Structures are given as structure tokens and as C-alpha cells.
Coordinates of C-alpha atoms in Angstrom, one line a residue:
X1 CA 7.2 -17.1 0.3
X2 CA 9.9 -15.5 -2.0
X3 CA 13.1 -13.4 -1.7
X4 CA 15.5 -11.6 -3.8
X5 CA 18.5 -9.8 -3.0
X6 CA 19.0 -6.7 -5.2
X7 CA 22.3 -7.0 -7.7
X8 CA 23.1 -3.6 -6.7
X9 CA 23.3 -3.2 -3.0
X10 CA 24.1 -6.7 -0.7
X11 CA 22.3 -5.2 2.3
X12 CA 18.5 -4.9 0.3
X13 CA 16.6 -8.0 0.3
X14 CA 13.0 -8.4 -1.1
X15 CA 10.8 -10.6 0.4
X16 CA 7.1 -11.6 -0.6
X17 CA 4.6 -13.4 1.6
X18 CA 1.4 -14.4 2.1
X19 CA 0.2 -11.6 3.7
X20 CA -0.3 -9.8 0.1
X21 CA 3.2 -7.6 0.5
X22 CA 6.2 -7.1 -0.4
X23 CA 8.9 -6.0 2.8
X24 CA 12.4 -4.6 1.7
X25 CA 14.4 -5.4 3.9
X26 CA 18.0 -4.4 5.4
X27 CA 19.7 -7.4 6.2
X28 CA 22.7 -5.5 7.5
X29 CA 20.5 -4.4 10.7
X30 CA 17.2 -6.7 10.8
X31 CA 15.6 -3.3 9.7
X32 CA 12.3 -3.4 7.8
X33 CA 13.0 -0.2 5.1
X34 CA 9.6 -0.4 3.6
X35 CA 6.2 -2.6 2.6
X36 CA 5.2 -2.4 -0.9
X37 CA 1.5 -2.9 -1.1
X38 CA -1.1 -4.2 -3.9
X39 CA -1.3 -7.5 -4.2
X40 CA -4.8 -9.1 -3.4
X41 CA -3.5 -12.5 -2.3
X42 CA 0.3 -14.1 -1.4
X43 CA 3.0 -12.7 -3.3
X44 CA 5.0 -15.8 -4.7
X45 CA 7.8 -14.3 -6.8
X46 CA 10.2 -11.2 -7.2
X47 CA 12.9 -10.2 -9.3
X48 CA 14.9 -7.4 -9.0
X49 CA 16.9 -5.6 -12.6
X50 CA 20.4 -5.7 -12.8
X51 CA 20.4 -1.8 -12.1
X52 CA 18.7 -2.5 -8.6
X53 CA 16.2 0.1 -9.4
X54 CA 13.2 -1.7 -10.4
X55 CA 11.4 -4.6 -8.8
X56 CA 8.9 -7.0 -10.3
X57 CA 6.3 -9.2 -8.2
X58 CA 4.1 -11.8 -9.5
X59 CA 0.9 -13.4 -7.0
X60 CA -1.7 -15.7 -6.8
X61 CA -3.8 -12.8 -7.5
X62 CA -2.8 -13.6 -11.5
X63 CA -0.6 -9.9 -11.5
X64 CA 2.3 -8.9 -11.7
X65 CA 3.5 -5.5 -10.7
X66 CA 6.7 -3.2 -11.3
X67 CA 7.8 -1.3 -8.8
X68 CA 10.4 1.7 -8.8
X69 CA 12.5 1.1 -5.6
X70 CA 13.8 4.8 -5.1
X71 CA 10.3 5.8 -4.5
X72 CA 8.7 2.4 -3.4
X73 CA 5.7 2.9 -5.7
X74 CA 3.8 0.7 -8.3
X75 CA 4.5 1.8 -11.6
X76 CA 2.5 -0.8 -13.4
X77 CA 0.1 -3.4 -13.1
X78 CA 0.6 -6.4 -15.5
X79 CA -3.0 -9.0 -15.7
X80 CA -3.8 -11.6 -18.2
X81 CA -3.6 -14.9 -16.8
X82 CA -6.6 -17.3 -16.0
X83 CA -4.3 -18.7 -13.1
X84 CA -2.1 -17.7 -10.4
X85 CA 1.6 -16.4 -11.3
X86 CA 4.2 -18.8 -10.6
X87 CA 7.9 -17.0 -11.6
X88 CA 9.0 -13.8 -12.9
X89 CA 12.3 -12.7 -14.6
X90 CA 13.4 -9.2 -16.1
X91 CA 15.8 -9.2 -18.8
X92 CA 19.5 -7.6 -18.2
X93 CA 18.7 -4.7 -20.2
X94 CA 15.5 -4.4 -18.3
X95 CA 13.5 -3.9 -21.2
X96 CA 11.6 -7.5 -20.9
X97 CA 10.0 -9.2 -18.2
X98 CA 9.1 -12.5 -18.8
X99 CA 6.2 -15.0 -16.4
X100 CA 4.9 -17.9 -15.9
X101 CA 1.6 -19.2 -14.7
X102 CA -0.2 -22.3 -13.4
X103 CA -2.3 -22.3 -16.5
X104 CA 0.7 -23.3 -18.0
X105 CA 1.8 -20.5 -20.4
X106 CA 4.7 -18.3 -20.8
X107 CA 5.0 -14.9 -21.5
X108 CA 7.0 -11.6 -22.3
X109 CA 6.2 -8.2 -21.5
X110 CA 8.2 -5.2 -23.0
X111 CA 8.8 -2.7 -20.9

């Protein structure tokens, strides 16, 4: 399991699980605001930018997506690991996400 609170807005906290999803979360009321779905196996890390408005996921499926939060849909699909995904960071300006993987490498995606 993972979780992220977004820099933006103290109530929204992401949260990925093994069930394959990412739930948003508003920790204010308990109240589930949405699931973000498509992930094929656990989602082990998210990341939100410093605007609040994007949201990336990396899983044991070896992908990482980026979400846009206002409309809770997957802009991109990210794949080119041999192994799961193990952390994933976004750059202040937003303009570089960076991951790691169990196969041991590093990398940088430009947005």
C-alpha cells in the first residue's frame, strides 16, 4: 500500500492498494471521492505535482500511469521495465517524472 496527500488541497489523499486501484480520498469526511482504475496488479506508489493537478502511479504490473485529477482519467501509460515499479517522483515543474524498478534501473520521463 501507498499514499500521498496532494500539495494543493490537505483534505485529498491518494491511496494505492493491492486491489489494482487508486481511491482519492477526503480525509475531512472518511468520504471516498473517486477510484482510478488500470493497473493490472497492486499499485505500490503515487506522487502527486506540486500544482495538485496531476497524479502519477507506478505497479507491480511494470507501468506507470498519469492521471489528470479534475477529470480522474488516465492520460498516459508509461511501460519499459522487465520488473515491477518500485517509486515514482514528478519534478516541481512537472515536466519530469522520474522511476525506479526492481530490476534495478532508474529512469526519467519528460512530460
Amino acid at each position: 500500500m501507498t499514499a500521498a496527500f496532494s500539495p494543493t488541497n490537505q483534505n485529498l489523499l491518494a491511496t494505492g492498494s493491492g486491489n489494482n486501484t487508486i481511491k482519492l480520498w477526503d480525509v475531512n469526511t472518511g468520504e471516498l471521492i473517486s477510484t482510478l482504475s488500470d493497473h493490472s496488479w497492486s499499485v505500490v506508489a503515487v506522487a502527486f505535482s506540486t500544482d495538485g493537478e496531476t497524479l502519477i502511479s507506478g505497479s507491480w504490473d511494470k507501468t506507470i500511469k498519469i492521471w489528470q485529477i479534475k477529470t480522474n482519467k488516465k492520460v498516459v501509460s508509461l511501460k519499459s521495465y522487465t520488473e515491477s515499479i518500485s517509486s515514482v517522483a514528478i519534478s516541481s515543474d512537472g515536466l519530469l517524472v522520474a522511476s525506479d524498478s526492481k530490476d534495478k534501473t532508474i529512469k526519467l520521463w519528460h512530460q
